[in-house]
Coordinates of C-alpha atoms and ligand atoms in Angstrom, one line a residue:
X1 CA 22.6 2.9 -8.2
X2 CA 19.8 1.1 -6.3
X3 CA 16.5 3.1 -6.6
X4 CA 15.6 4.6 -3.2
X5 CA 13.3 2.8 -1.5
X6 CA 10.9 5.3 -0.9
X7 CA 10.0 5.7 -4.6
X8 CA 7.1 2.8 -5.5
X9 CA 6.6 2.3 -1.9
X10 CA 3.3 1.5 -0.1
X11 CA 3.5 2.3 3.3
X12 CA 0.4 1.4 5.7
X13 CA -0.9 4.2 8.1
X14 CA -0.8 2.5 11.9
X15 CA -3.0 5.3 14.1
X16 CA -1.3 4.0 17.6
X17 CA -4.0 3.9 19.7
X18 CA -6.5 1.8 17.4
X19 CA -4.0 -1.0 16.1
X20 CA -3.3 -3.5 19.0
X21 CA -3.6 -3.3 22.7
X22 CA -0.9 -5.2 24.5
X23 CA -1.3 -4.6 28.0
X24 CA -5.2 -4.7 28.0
X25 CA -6.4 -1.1 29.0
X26 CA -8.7 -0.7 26.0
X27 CA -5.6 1.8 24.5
X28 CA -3.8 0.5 21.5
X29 CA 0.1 0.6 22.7
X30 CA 3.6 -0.1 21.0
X31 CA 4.0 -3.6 22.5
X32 CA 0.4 -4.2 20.7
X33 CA 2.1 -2.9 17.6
X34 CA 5.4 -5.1 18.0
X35 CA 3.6 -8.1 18.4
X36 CA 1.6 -7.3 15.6
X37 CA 4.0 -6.1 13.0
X38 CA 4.2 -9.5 11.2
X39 CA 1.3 -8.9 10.1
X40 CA 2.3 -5.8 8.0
X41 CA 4.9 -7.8 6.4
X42 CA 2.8 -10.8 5.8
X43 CA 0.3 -8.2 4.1
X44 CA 3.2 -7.3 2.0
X45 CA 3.5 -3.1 2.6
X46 CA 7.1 -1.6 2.2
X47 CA 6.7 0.1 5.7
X48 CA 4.9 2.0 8.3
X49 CA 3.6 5.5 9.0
X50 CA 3.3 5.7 12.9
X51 CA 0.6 8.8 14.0
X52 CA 1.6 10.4 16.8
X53 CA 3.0 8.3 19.8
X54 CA 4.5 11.2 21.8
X55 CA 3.3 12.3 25.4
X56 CA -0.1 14.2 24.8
X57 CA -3.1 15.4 26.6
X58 CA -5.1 13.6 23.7
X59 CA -6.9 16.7 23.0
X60 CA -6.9 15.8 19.5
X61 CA -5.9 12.2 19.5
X62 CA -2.4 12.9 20.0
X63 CA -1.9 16.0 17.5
X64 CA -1.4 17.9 20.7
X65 CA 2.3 17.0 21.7
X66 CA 3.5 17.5 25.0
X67 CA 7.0 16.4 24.6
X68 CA 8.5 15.6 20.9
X69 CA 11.1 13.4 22.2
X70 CA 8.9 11.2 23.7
X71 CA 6.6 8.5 23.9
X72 CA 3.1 8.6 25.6
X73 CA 3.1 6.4 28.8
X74 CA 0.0 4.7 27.8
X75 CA 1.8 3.1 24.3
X76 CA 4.9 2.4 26.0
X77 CA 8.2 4.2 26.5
X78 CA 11.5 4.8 24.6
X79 CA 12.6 1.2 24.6
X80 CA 9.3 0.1 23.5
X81 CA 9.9 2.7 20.1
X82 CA 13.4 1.5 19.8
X83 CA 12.2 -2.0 19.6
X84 CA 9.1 -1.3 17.3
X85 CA 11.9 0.2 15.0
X86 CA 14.2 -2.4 15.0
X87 CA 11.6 -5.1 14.7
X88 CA 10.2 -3.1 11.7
X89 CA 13.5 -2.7 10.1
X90 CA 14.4 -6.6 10.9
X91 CA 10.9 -7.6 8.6
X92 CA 12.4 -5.4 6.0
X93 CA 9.6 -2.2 7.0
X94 CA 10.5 1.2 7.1
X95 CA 9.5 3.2 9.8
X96 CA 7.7 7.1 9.4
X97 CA 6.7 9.1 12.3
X98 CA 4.8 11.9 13.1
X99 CA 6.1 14.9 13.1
X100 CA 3.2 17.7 14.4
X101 CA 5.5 21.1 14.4
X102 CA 2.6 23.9 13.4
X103 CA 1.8 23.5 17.4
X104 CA 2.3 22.3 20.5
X105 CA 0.0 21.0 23.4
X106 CA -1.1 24.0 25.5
X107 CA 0.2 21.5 28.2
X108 CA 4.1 21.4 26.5
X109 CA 6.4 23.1 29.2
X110 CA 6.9 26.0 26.3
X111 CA 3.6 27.3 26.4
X112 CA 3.1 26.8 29.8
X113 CA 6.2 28.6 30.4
X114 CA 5.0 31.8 27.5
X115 CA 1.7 31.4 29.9
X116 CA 3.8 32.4 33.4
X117 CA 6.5 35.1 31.7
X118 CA 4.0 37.2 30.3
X119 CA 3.6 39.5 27.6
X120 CA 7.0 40.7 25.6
X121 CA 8.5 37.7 26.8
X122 CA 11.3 35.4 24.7
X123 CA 9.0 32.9 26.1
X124 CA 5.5 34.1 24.5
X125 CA 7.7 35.0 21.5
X126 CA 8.1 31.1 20.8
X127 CA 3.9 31.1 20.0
X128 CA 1.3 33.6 18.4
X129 CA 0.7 35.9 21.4
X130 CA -1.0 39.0 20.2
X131 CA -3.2 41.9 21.7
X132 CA -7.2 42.0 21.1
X133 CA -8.9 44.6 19.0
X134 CA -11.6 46.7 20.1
X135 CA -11.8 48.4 23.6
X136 CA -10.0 46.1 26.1
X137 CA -8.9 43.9 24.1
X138 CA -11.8 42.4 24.0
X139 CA -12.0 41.0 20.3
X140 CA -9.6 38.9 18.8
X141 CA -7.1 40.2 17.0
X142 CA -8.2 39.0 13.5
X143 CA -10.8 36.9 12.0
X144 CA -8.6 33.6 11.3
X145 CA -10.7 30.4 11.9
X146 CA -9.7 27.1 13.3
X147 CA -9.7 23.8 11.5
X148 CA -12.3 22.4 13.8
X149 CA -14.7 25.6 13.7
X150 CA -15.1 29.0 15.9
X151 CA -12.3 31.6 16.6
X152 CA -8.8 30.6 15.8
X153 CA -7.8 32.5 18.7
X154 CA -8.4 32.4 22.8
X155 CA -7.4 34.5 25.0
X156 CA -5.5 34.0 28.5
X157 CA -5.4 34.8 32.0
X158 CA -2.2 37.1 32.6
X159 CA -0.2 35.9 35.5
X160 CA -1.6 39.1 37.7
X161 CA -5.1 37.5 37.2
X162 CA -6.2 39.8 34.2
X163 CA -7.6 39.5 30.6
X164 CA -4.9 39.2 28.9
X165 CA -3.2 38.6 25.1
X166 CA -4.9 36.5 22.9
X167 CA -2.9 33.0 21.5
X168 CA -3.6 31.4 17.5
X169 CA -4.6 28.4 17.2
X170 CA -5.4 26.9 13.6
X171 CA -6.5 23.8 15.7
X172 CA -8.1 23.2 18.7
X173 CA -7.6 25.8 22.0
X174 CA -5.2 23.0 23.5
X175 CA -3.0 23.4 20.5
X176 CA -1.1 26.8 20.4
X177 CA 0.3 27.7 16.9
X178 CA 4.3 27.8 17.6
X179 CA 5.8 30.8 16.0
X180 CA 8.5 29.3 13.1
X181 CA 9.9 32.9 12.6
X182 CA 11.7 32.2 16.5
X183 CA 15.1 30.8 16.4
X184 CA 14.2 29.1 19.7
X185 CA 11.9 27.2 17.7
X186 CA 13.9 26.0 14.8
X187 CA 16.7 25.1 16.8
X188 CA 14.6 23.1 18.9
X189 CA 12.7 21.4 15.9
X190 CA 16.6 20.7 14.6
X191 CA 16.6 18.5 17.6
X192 CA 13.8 16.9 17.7
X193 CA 14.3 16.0 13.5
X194 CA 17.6 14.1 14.8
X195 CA 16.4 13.0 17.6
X196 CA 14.2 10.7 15.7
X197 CA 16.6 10.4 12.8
X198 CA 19.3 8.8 15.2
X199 CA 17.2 6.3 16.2
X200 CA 16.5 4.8 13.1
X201 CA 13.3 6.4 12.0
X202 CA 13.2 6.4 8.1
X203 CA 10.6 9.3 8.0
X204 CA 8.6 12.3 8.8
X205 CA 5.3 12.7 7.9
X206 CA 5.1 16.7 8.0
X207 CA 1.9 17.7 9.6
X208 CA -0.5 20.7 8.8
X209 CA 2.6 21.7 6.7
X210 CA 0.8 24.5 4.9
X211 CA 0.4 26.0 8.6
X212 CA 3.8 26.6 9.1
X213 CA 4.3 30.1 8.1
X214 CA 1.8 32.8 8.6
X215 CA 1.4 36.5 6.5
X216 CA 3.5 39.1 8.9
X217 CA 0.6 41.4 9.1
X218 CA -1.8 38.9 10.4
X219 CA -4.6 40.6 8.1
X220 CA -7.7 39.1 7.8
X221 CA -8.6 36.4 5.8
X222 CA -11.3 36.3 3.0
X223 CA -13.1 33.0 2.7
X224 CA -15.1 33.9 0.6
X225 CA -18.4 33.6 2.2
X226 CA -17.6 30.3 3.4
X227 CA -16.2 30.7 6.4
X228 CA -15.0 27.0 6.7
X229 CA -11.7 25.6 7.1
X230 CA -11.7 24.2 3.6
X231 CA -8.5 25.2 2.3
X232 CA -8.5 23.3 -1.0
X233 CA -10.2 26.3 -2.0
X234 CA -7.7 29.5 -0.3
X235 CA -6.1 31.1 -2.2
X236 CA -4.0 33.8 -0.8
X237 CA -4.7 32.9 2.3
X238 CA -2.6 34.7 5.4
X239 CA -2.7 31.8 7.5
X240 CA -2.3 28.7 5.1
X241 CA 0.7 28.0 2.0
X242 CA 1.8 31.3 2.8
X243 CA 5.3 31.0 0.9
X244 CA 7.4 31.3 3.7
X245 CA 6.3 27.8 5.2
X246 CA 9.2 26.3 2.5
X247 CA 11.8 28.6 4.6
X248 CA 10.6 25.8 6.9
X249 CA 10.6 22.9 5.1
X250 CA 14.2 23.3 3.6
X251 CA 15.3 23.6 7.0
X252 CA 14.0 20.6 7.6
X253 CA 15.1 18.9 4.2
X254 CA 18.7 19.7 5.6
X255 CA 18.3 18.2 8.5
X256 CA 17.3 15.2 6.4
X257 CA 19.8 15.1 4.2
X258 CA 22.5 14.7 7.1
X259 CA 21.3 11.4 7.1
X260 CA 20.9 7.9 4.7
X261 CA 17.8 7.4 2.8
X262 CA 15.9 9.8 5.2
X263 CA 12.5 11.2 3.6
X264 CA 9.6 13.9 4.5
X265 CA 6.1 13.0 3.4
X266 CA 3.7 16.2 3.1
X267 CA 0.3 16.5 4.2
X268 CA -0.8 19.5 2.6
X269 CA -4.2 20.3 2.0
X270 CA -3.7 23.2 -0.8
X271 CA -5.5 24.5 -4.1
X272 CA -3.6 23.2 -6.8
X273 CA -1.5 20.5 -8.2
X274 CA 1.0 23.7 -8.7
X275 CA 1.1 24.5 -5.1
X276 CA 1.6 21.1 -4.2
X277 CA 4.4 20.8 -6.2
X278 CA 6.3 23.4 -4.4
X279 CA 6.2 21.7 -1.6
X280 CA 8.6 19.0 -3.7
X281 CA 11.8 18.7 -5.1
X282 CA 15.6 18.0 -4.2
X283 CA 15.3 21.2 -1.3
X284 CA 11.5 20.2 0.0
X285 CA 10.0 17.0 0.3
X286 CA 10.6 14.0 -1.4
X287 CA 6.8 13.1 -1.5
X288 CA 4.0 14.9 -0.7
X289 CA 0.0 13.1 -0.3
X290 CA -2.3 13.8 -3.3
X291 CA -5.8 15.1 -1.4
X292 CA -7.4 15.7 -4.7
X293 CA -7.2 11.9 -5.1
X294 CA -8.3 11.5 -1.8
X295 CA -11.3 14.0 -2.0
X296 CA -12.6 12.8 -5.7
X297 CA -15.5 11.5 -6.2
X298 CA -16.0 7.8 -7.7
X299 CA -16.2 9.0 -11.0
X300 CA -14.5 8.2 -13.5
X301 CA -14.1 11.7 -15.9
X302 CA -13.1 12.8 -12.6
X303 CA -10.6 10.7 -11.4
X304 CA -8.5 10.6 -14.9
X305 CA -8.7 14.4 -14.4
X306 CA -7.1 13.9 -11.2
X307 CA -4.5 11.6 -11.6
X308 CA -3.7 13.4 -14.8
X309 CA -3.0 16.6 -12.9
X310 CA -1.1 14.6 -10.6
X311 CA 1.1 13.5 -13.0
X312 CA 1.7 16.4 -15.1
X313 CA 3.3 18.0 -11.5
X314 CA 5.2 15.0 -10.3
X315 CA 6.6 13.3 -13.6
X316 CA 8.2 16.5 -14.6
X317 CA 10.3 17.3 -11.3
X318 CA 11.0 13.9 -10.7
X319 CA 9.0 13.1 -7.6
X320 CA 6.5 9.8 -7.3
X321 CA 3.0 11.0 -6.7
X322 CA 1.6 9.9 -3.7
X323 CA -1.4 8.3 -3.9
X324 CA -3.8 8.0 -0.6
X325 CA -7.3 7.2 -0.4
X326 CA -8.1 7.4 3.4
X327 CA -6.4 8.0 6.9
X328 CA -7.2 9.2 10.7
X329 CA -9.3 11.7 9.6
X330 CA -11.3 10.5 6.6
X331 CA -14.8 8.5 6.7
X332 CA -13.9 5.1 5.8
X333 CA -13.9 4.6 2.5
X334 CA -16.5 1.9 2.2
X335 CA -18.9 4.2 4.1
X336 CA -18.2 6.9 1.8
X337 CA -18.4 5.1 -1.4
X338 CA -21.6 3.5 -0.1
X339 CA -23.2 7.0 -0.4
X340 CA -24.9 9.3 -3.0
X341 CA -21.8 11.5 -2.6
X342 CA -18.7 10.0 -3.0
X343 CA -16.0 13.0 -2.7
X344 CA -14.6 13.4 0.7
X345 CA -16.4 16.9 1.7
X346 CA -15.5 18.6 5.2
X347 CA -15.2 16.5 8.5
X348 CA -16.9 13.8 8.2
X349 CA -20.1 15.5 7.1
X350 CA -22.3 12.7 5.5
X351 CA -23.1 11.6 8.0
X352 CA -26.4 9.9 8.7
X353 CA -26.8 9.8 4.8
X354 CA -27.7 6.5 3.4
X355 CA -25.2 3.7 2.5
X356 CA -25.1 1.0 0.6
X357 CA -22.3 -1.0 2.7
X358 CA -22.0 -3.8 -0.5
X359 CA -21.8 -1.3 -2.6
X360 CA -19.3 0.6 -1.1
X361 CA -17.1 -2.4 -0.3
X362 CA -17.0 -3.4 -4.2
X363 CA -15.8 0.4 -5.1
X364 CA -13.7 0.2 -2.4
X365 CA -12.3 -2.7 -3.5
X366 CA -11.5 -1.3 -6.9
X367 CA -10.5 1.5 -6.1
X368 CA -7.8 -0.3 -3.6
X369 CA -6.5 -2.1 -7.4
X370 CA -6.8 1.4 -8.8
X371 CA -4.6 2.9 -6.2
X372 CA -1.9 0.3 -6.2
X373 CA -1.4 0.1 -9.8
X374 CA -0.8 3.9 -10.4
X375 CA 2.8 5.0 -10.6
X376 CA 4.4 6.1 -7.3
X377 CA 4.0 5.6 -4.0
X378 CA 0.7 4.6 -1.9
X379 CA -0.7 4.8 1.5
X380 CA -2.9 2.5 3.1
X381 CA -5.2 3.1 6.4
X382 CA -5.3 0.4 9.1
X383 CA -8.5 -1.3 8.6
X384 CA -9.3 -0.8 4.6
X385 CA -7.5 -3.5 3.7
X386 CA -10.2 -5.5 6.1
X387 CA -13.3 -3.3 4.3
X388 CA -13.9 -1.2 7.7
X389 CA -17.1 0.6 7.3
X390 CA -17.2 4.2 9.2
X391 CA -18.7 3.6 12.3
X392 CA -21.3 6.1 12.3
X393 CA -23.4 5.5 15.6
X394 CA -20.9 5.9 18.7
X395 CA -22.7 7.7 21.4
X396 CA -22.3 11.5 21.7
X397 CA -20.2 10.3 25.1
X398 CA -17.4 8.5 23.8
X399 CA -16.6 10.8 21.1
X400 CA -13.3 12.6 21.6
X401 CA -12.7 14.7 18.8
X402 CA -12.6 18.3 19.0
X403 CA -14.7 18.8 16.0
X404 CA -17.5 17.8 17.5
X405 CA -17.6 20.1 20.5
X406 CA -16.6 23.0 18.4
X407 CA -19.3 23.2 15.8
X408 CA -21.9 22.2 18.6
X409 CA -22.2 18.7 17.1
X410 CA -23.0 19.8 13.7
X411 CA -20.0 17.6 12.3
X412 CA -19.6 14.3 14.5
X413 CA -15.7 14.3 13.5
X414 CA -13.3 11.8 12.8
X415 CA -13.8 8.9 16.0
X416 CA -16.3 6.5 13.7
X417 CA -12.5 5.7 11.3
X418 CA -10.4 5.2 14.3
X419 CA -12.5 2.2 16.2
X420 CA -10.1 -0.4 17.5
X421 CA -9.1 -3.0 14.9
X422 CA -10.7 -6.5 15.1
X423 CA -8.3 -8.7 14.4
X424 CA -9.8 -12.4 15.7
X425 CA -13.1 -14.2 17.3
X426 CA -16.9 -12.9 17.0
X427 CA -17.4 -10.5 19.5
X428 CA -15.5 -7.3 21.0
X429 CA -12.9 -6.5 21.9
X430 CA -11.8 -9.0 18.8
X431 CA -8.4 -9.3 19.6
X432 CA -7.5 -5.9 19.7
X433 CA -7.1 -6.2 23.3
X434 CA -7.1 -9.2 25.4
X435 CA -10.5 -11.2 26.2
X436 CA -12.0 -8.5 28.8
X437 CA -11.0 -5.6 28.2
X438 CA -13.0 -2.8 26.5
X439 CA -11.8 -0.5 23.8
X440 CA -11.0 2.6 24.3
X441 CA -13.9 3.3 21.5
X442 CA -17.1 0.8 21.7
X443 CA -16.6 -1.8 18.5
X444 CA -19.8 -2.8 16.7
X445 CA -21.3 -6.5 17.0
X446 CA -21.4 -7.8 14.0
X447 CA -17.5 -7.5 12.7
X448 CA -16.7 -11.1 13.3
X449 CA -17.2 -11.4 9.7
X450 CA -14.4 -8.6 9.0
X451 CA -11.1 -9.7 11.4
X452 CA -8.2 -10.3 10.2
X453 CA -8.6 -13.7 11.0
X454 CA -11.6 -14.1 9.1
X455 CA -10.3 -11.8 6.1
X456 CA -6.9 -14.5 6.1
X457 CA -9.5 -17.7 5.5
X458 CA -11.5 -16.7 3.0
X459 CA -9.9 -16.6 -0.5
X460 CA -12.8 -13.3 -1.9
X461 CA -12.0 -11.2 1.3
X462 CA -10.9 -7.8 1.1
X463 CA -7.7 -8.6 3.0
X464 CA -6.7 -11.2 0.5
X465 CA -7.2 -9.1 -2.7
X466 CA -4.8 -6.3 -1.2
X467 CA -2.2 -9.2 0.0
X468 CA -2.4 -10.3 -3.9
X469 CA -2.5 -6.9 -5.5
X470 CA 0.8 -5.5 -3.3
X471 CA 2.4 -9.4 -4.2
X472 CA 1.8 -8.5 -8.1
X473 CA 2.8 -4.9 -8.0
X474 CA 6.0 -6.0 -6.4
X475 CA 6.8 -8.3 -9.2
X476 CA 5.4 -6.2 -12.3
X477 CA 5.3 -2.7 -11.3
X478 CA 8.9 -1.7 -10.9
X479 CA 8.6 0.6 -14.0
X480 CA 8.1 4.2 -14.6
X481 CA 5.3 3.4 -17.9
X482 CA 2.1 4.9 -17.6
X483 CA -0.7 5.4 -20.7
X484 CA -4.2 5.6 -20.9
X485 CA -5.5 3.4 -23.3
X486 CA -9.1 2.6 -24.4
X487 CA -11.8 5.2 -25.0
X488 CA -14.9 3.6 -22.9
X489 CA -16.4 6.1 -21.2
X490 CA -17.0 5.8 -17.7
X491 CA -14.0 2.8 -18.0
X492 CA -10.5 4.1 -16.7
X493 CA -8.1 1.7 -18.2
X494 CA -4.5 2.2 -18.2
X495 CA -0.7 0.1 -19.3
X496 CA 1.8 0.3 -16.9
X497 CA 4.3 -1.2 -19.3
X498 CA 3.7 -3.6 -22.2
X499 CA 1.8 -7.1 -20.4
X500 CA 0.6 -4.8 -17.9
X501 CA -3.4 -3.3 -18.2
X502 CA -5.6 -1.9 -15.2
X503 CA -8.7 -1.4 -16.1
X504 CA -11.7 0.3 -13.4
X505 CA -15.2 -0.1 -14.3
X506 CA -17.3 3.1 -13.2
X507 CA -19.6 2.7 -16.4
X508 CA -22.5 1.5 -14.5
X509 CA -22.8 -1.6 -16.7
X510 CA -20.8 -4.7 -17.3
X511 CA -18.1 -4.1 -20.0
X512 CA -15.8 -6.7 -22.3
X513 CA -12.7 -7.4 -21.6
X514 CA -9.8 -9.2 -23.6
X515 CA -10.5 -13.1 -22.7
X516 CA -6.9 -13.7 -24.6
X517 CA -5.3 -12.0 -21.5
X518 CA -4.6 -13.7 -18.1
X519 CA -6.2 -12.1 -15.4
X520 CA -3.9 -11.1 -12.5
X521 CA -5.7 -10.0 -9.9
X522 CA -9.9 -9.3 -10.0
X523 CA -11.6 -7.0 -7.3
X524 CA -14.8 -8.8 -8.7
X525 CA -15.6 -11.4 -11.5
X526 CA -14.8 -11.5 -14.4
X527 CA -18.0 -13.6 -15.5
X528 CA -18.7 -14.8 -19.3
X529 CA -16.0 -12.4 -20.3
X530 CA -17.3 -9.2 -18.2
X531 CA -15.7 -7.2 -16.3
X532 CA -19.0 -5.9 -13.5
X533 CA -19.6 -2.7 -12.7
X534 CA -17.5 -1.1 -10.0
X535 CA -14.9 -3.8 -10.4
X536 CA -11.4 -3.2 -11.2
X537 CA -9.1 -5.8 -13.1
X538 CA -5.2 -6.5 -13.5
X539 CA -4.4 -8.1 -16.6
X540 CA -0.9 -9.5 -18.0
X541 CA -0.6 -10.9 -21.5
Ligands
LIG601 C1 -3.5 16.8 10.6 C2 -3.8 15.5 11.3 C3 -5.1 15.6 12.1 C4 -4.9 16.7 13.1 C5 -4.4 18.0 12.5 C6 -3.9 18.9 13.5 O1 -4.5 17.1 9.7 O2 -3.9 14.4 10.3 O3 -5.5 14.4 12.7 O4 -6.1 16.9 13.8 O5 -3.4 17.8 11.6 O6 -2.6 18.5 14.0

């Protein structure tokens, strides 16, 4: 039996709107992507993970979905999907999409229908309508918080003109928590899972799927004092990995599994390696991200704990880990790693803290080595592979995520990771769009050095070390082997099979390493036998 395909793959993270702009109107769009998908190839990923691309208000860059069975007007239509599917398959990519199914738009044609029937309605019953407390009605009907800060719940207008019921949302007001205990709403989901399965898409990558179930009783929640929406650290939590949501997710599975080769990716943001697992298996998900890899720090006590833990889950059930260091909603790792604090903390904050951009960019480029020679399967951001730094200084006008507004512009959110990609030349738009036009988000002077084009010529860029490393783990890293080895502290060094050693330098000083050994891949060095500090190394016999 051929191994799935899914199991040591990398797949690279394409956010839609940021990637390539085809038609020059500043927005990335699919026929940016087709012409562009070469490149993914050429970079030498296994596939792609498409953020949303459907119909959306844009209220939080395309998390609020309109219509699920479409594609947004300004990335293309239909046919433009079709081909960016069968171009992708044609290269030898698979193809994951989005699939955003805690809530819809407040624009979808649901909610504005549960808006115009009124309370009691099979239409409200589809969301989370419920009454206020307190006299009137006045007061929401629990404490629940949303992910991007304040009330988790707003209230309505009822058709007749008065206050009326009050609607969850875990997200943003314009995205209405659907209620996954309605038939209406499975059945529909059904649909839109084969919809995208008959098309040709390879995947789902579940969103929010901790959301998707919430306690009956809607009691309140205890954060603990912290009354942040950081829910690595809920436990029993009414609204979040309530153990219903995997009544969802097996429904899901099914649909899945009417199909060849199909697979769910989880983004699940829970407590515990445990937890995670559940959301894993032959009846859940075949993969699900690792956010305590994400979120660690660059530390190296901390990191073995982590990947440890991440192991002692998957290894035993079967399932690859699912390694991830960045995405849409992360600072950019070279930013972060640049910093005094290197965990991933909550939206973006950081921000304005010093950062050592060289320094970041060497751990970054270890940590890219780390990442791809762990066992299992990896994702990579658009733009990491180029050594993006966060870009921390777009003007409080362009920025379009919700967080910002909602905290009152305590956290700045997640627009500085999603600038438009440069890809060519010395000056914006960089080839993202044709000469001309502007970017839907301003891109710094200064990245000339850091295109694509740039990154292909020079033989110590960032682009070419990933190009290598995927090359090498293609040929040597089709095994299962993984052991520590070594006892250096602050040195994480690891066999992946006999010929096979990664070692990661976080010791803060140079360290020896085996001259006898040929040296596969190097993020820096190795000089007079050293392997530098912050420098990762893949060595074969
Ligand atoms: C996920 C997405 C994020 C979005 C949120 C709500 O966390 O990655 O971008 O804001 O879900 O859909």
């Amino acid at each position: 039996m051929p191994e799935a395909w899914w199991r040591r793959a990398v797949i690279y993270e394409v956010y839609p709107r940021s990637f390539a702009d085809g038609n020059g109107d500043g927005d990335g769009d699919l026929e940016g992507l087709l012409q562009r998908l070469p490149y993914l190839a050429e970079l030498g990923v296994d596939g792609l993970w498409i953020a949303p691309w459907y119909p959306s208000p844009m209220a939080d860059g395309g998390y609020d979905v309109s219509d699920f069975t479409g594609i947004h007007p300004r990335f293309g239509d239909l046919r433009d999907a079709d081909a960016v599917i069968a171009a992708a398959h044609a290269l030898g990519l698979r193809v994951i999409t989005d699939l955003v199914a805690n809530h819809t738009s407040t624009e979808h044609p649901w909610f504005r229908a549960a808006l115009a029937a009124g309370p009691g309605s099979p239409e409200r019953a589809r969301y989370l309508f419920r009454d206020g407390r307190g006299p009137g009605g006045a007061a929401p009907p629990n404490n629940w918080i949303s992910a991007f800060g304040g009330s988790a719940w707003s209230r309505v207008e009822e058709p007749d003109g008065t206050p009326g019921q009050w609607y969850l949302h875990l997200f943003a007001e314009e995205q209405a928590d659907l209620n996954w205990s309605d038939p209406a709403v499975q059945q529909d989901f059904d649909a839109i899972l084969r919809f995208w399965f008959d098309r040709g898409v390879d995947g789902l990558r579940i969103d929010a799927a901790p959301a998707l179930a919430k306690a009956p009783d809607f009691r309140d929640a205890d954060y603990g004092g912290d009354p942040r929406f950081v829910t690595i650290r809920w436990v029993d939590n009414p609204h979040w990995d309530v153990d219903a949501v995997h009544e969802v997710v097996r429904r899901f599975r099914r649909i899945a599994d009417e199909y060849e080769d199909r697979i769910l990716v989880a983004e699940a943001v829970v407590s515990s390696a445990e937890r995670l697992a559940a959301y894993l298996g032959p009846e859940e998900m075949q993969t699900a991200f690792d956010f305590a890899y994400l979120k660690c720090a660059w530390d190296a006590a901390a990191l073995r704990r982590v990947i440890d833990a991440s192991l002692a889950q998957s290894v035993p059930i079967g399932v690859p880990p699912t390694w991830v260091t960045s995405s849409h909603d992360e600072v950019r790792l070279r930013t972060r790693f640049g910093r005094r604090t290197t965990s991933a903390a909550h939206f973006a904050d950081g921000q304005g803290e010093p950062v050592d951009l060289e320094l970041g960019l060497r751990r970054s480029r270890a940590s890219a080595l780390l990442t791809l020679a762990l066992p299992g399967t990896a994702y990579l951001y658009q733009g990491e592979e180029l050594g993006l730094p966060e870009v921390e200084d777009l003007p409080d006008e362009v920025i379009t995520d919700p967080v910002f507004r909602r905290t009152g512009g305590e956290f700045r959110g997640r627009d500085g990771c999603r600038v438009p990609i440069p890809w060519s030349g010395d000056a914006p738009p960089y080839g993202f769009a044709p000469d001309g036009a502007r970017a839907w988000l301003p891109q710094p002077e200064g990245w000339g050095g850091m295109t694509v084009e740039t990154g292909r010529r020079d033989p110590g860029s960032m682009l070419r070390l990933v190009q290598r490393a995927l090359m090498v783990r293609r040929e040597r890293l089709a095994v299962d082997d993984f052991r520590w080895v070594g006892a250096r502290p602050g040195v994480l060094e690891f066999d992946r099979g006999p010929g096979f050693t990664c070692v990661v330098n976080l010791s803060g000083a140079p360290v020896p390493i085996d001259g006898a050994r040929e040296v596969l891949v190097a993020s820096a060095g190795p000089t007079d036998g050293m392997l530098p500090d912050d420098a990762a190394m893949w060595l074969g016999r």
